[in-house]
Short mmCIF file of C-alpha atoms in Angstrom, two decimals:
data_model
loop_
_atom_site.label_atom_id
_atom_site.label_comp_id
_atom_site.label_asym_id
_atom_site.label_seq_id
_atom_site.Cartn_x
_atom_site.Cartn_y
_atom_site.Cartn_z
CA UNK A 1 75.51 118.91 131.89
CA UNK A 2 75.49 119.67 128.17
CA UNK A 3 76.22 117.03 125.54
CA UNK A 4 78.22 118.48 122.67
CA UNK A 5 78.58 115.47 120.34
CA UNK A 6 77.59 111.85 120.04
CA UNK A 7 78.32 108.81 117.89
CA UNK A 8 77.14 105.21 117.89
CA UNK A 9 80.15 102.92 117.74
CA UNK A 10 80.40 99.59 115.94
CA UNK A 11 79.87 97.64 119.16
CA UNK A 12 76.60 99.47 119.82
CA UNK A 13 78.05 101.70 122.53
CA UNK A 14 76.95 105.35 122.46
CA UNK A 15 79.87 107.75 122.95
CA UNK A 16 79.04 111.32 123.94
CA UNK A 17 81.21 114.30 124.73
CA UNK A 18 79.90 116.65 127.43
CA UNK A 19 80.74 119.78 129.35
CA UNK A 20 79.77 120.57 132.91
CA UNK A 21 80.75 124.16 133.54
CA UNK A 22 84.46 124.16 132.78
CA UNK A 23 84.73 120.37 133.06
CA UNK A 24 85.04 118.45 129.76
CA UNK A 25 84.16 114.78 129.77
CA UNK A 26 83.13 111.71 127.81
CA UNK A 27 80.32 109.28 128.58
CA UNK A 28 79.95 105.82 127.05
CA UNK A 29 76.63 103.99 127.55
CA UNK A 30 75.66 100.47 126.43
CA UNK A 31 71.97 100.88 125.60
CA UNK A 32 68.61 102.14 126.73
CA UNK A 33 68.43 100.29 130.07
CA UNK A 34 69.80 102.04 133.19
CA UNK A 35 73.34 100.78 133.80
CA UNK A 36 75.78 100.81 136.72
CA UNK A 37 78.30 103.64 136.46
CA UNK A 38 82.09 103.37 136.30
CA UNK A 39 84.21 106.46 136.92
CA UNK A 40 87.31 105.84 134.80
CA UNK A 41 90.15 108.21 135.61
CA UNK A 42 93.39 108.67 133.72
CA UNK A 43 96.90 109.64 134.65
CA UNK A 44 97.01 113.40 135.11
CA UNK A 45 99.37 113.85 132.15
CA UNK A 46 97.04 112.18 129.65
CA UNK A 47 93.92 113.61 127.98
CA UNK A 48 90.58 111.86 128.33
CA UNK A 49 90.84 110.92 124.64
CA UNK A 50 93.96 108.80 125.22
CA UNK A 51 93.51 105.66 123.04
CA UNK A 52 94.22 103.21 125.87
CA UNK A 53 91.64 104.89 128.11
CA UNK A 54 89.06 105.02 125.33
CA UNK A 55 89.60 101.34 124.50
CA UNK A 56 89.14 100.35 128.16
CA UNK A 57 86.02 102.50 128.40
CA UNK A 58 84.47 101.05 125.24
CA UNK A 59 85.17 97.48 126.35
CA UNK A 60 83.66 98.11 129.77
CA UNK A 61 80.60 99.84 128.32
CA UNK A 62 80.02 96.91 125.96
CA UNK A 63 79.91 94.71 129.07
CA UNK A 64 76.86 96.63 130.30
CA UNK A 65 78.25 99.65 132.16
CA UNK A 66 77.98 103.39 131.75
CA UNK A 67 81.55 104.71 131.79
CA UNK A 68 82.54 108.34 132.34
CA UNK A 69 85.83 110.19 132.37
CA UNK A 70 86.76 113.84 132.68
CA UNK A 71 89.77 116.08 132.37
CA UNK A 72 89.89 117.51 135.88
CA UNK A 73 91.55 120.83 136.72
CA UNK A 74 95.16 120.86 135.54
CA UNK A 75 94.81 117.46 133.86
CA UNK A 76 94.76 116.26 130.29
CA UNK A 77 94.13 119.11 127.87
CA UNK A 78 92.96 121.64 130.45
CA UNK A 79 95.10 124.71 131.25
CA UNK A 80 97.80 124.22 133.83
CA UNK A 81 98.88 126.76 136.40
CA UNK A 82 102.34 128.29 136.45
CA UNK A 83 103.08 126.20 139.56
CA UNK A 84 102.09 123.02 137.70
CA UNK A 85 104.31 123.86 134.75
CA UNK A 86 107.22 124.65 137.07
CA UNK A 87 106.78 121.35 138.90
CA UNK A 88 106.76 119.45 135.61
CA UNK A 89 109.92 121.26 134.52
CA UNK A 90 111.59 120.49 137.85
CA UNK A 91 110.56 116.85 137.50
CA UNK A 92 112.00 116.53 134.00
CA UNK A 93 115.26 118.15 135.09
CA UNK A 94 115.60 115.91 138.17
CA UNK A 95 114.86 112.74 136.20
CA UNK A 96 117.39 113.63 133.50
CA UNK A 97 119.99 114.31 136.19
CA UNK A 98 119.20 111.10 138.06
CA UNK A 99 118.20 113.02 141.19
CA UNK A 100 115.50 112.00 143.72
CA UNK A 101 112.04 112.99 142.55
CA UNK A 102 109.71 111.96 145.40
CA UNK A 103 109.47 115.42 146.95
CA UNK A 104 108.74 116.99 143.56
CA UNK A 105 105.99 114.44 142.98
CA UNK A 106 104.68 115.12 146.47
CA UNK A 107 104.35 118.88 145.87
CA UNK A 108 102.86 118.31 142.42
CA UNK A 109 100.45 115.36 142.71
CA UNK A 110 99.01 116.25 146.12
CA UNK A 111 97.39 119.53 144.99
CA UNK A 112 96.18 117.89 141.77
CA UNK A 113 94.29 115.30 143.81
CA UNK A 114 92.77 117.92 146.10
CA UNK A 115 91.61 120.00 143.11
CA UNK A 116 90.33 117.01 141.14
CA UNK A 117 88.14 115.40 143.81
CA UNK A 118 85.45 118.16 143.93
CA UNK A 119 85.15 118.14 140.14
CA UNK A 120 84.74 114.37 140.02
CA UNK A 121 82.06 114.55 142.73
CA UNK A 122 80.23 117.33 140.87
CA UNK A 123 80.37 115.18 137.74
CA UNK A 124 79.05 112.17 139.66
CA UNK A 125 76.10 114.22 140.91
CA UNK A 126 75.18 115.20 137.35
CA UNK A 127 75.67 111.71 135.90
CA UNK A 128 73.41 110.05 138.44
CA UNK A 129 70.58 112.34 137.35
CA UNK A 130 70.62 110.84 133.84
CA UNK A 131 67.92 108.22 133.18
CA UNK A 132 70.37 105.88 131.44
CA UNK A 133 72.45 105.56 134.61
CA UNK A 134 71.05 103.56 137.48
CA UNK A 135 73.97 102.97 139.82
CA UNK A 136 75.69 101.53 141.79
CA UNK A 137 79.02 103.25 141.17
CA UNK A 138 82.52 101.86 140.72
CA UNK A 139 85.93 103.42 140.14
CA UNK A 140 88.58 102.21 137.72
CA UNK A 141 91.71 104.03 136.74
CA UNK A 142 95.40 104.60 136.53
CA UNK A 143 95.28 107.52 138.94
CA UNK A 144 95.36 105.53 142.17
CA UNK A 145 95.89 108.59 144.37
CA UNK A 146 92.65 110.13 143.13
CA UNK A 147 90.81 106.84 143.52
CA UNK A 148 91.95 106.45 147.11
CA UNK A 149 90.76 109.94 148.01
CA UNK A 150 87.41 109.43 146.26
CA UNK A 151 86.91 106.05 147.93
CA UNK A 152 87.39 107.71 151.33
CA UNK A 153 85.12 110.75 150.83
CA UNK A 154 82.51 109.40 148.39
CA UNK A 155 80.16 106.80 149.93
CA UNK A 156 78.42 106.16 146.59
CA UNK A 157 81.49 104.30 145.27
CA UNK A 158 80.94 100.61 146.01
CA UNK A 159 84.04 98.96 144.48
CA UNK A 160 87.29 100.06 142.88
CA UNK A 161 90.05 98.89 140.59
CA UNK A 162 93.40 100.67 140.92
CA UNK A 163 96.50 100.55 138.73
CA UNK A 164 99.73 100.85 140.72
CA UNK A 165 101.40 102.90 138.04
CA UNK A 166 101.70 106.41 139.40
CA UNK A 167 103.03 108.24 142.40
CA UNK A 168 100.74 108.15 145.44
CA UNK A 169 101.37 111.03 147.88
CA UNK A 170 101.97 110.32 151.55
CA UNK A 171 98.52 111.66 152.45
CA UNK A 172 96.79 109.11 150.20
CA UNK A 173 99.07 106.29 151.36
CA UNK A 174 97.86 107.03 154.87
CA UNK A 175 94.23 107.36 153.71
CA UNK A 176 94.47 103.91 152.13
CA UNK A 177 93.84 102.47 155.59
CA UNK A 178 90.35 104.04 155.46
CA UNK A 179 89.46 102.36 152.15
CA UNK A 180 87.13 99.46 153.01
CA UNK A 181 85.30 98.76 149.73
CA UNK A 182 86.13 95.68 147.61
CA UNK A 183 89.35 96.36 145.73
CA UNK A 184 91.30 95.00 142.78
CA UNK A 185 94.90 96.23 142.49
CA UNK A 186 97.00 95.84 139.33
CA UNK A 187 100.79 95.93 139.50
CA UNK A 188 103.35 95.78 136.71
CA UNK A 189 106.24 93.94 138.31
CA UNK A 190 108.93 95.69 136.28
CA UNK A 191 107.58 99.26 136.32
CA UNK A 192 110.72 101.35 136.70
CA UNK A 193 108.75 104.45 137.66
CA UNK A 194 106.89 102.73 140.48
CA UNK A 195 109.05 100.93 143.06
CA UNK A 196 107.66 97.45 143.57
CA UNK A 197 107.94 97.47 147.36
CA UNK A 198 106.11 100.78 147.62
CA UNK A 199 103.22 99.33 145.61
CA UNK A 200 103.15 96.20 147.78
CA UNK A 201 103.17 98.33 150.93
CA UNK A 202 100.24 100.34 149.57
CA UNK A 203 98.28 97.16 148.87
CA UNK A 204 98.99 95.98 152.40
CA UNK A 205 97.76 99.30 153.81
CA UNK A 206 94.28 99.13 152.27
CA UNK A 207 91.64 98.45 154.92
CA UNK A 208 89.39 96.41 152.61
CA UNK A 209 88.42 92.95 153.77
CA UNK A 210 88.22 91.90 150.13
CA UNK A 211 91.26 93.01 148.14
CA UNK A 212 92.97 91.22 145.29
CA UNK A 213 96.45 91.84 143.89
CA UNK A 214 97.18 90.99 140.26
CA UNK A 215 100.88 91.29 139.36
CA UNK A 216 102.20 90.81 135.82
CA UNK A 217 105.67 90.90 134.34
CA UNK A 218 106.48 93.91 132.19
CA UNK A 219 106.88 97.65 132.29
CA UNK A 220 104.52 100.55 132.93
CA UNK A 221 102.32 100.16 129.83
CA UNK A 222 102.54 96.38 129.60
CA UNK A 223 99.38 95.42 131.50
CA UNK A 224 97.95 92.35 129.69
CA UNK A 225 94.64 92.86 127.93
CA UNK A 226 93.09 89.93 129.83
CA UNK A 227 93.29 92.02 133.00
CA UNK A 228 90.52 94.18 131.55
CA UNK A 229 88.30 91.11 131.30
CA UNK A 230 89.21 90.12 134.87
CA UNK A 231 88.47 93.68 135.98
CA UNK A 232 85.00 93.52 134.47
CA UNK A 233 84.32 90.22 136.24
CA UNK A 234 85.34 91.91 139.49
CA UNK A 235 82.92 94.77 138.78
CA UNK A 236 80.17 92.31 137.86
CA UNK A 237 80.46 90.65 141.27
CA UNK A 238 79.98 93.91 143.15
CA UNK A 239 77.90 96.18 140.94
CA UNK A 240 75.40 93.88 139.23
#
């Protein structure tokens, strides 16, 4: 892991850009003491520098966590394959025509998840070697499909917060039954791109004995800011 830039922010959080092979990422740390680590993913169409992601990361780091995000293969600003670009074009065309899009999402998101998981695990290995990170590890992010897969295959993740805002492939909906860690699930009740019943069915499928559903009125990007505070309290209970 090579750090390429750093800046101390007004709230005392240290923000550093890094590269790990071809993987670009950002790490926010609260101070000199070893801190629990939060893997904060983003929707595959957004870069890691998305302002909403950065604001969530800074807030969480100021609460005493190390927070890391990456642009995984085909995500954010990283190059996309011809198949990815074709799938995106097919998706735009189908949405404009009012046609069903689930099968396009299925063929598009599924491979993204499979390609992203190894890079996130490689990043986790490198992060846990840093002296300023002491574990345990949590997951928080808008890419629920990735989080489900990581929660199943990565035993170092002890708790997770998911946003029910993106398409979850059938494979991950089935894998949700294997997720047993404490879970907080955020749902925007009026998210037109995410059918409400599908999100509720996914919540019901999780195998966790402790799982909490927070539902708020509003569309896809309307999650209230106070949910970030509630999310940090959830992390505090399980990671500190």
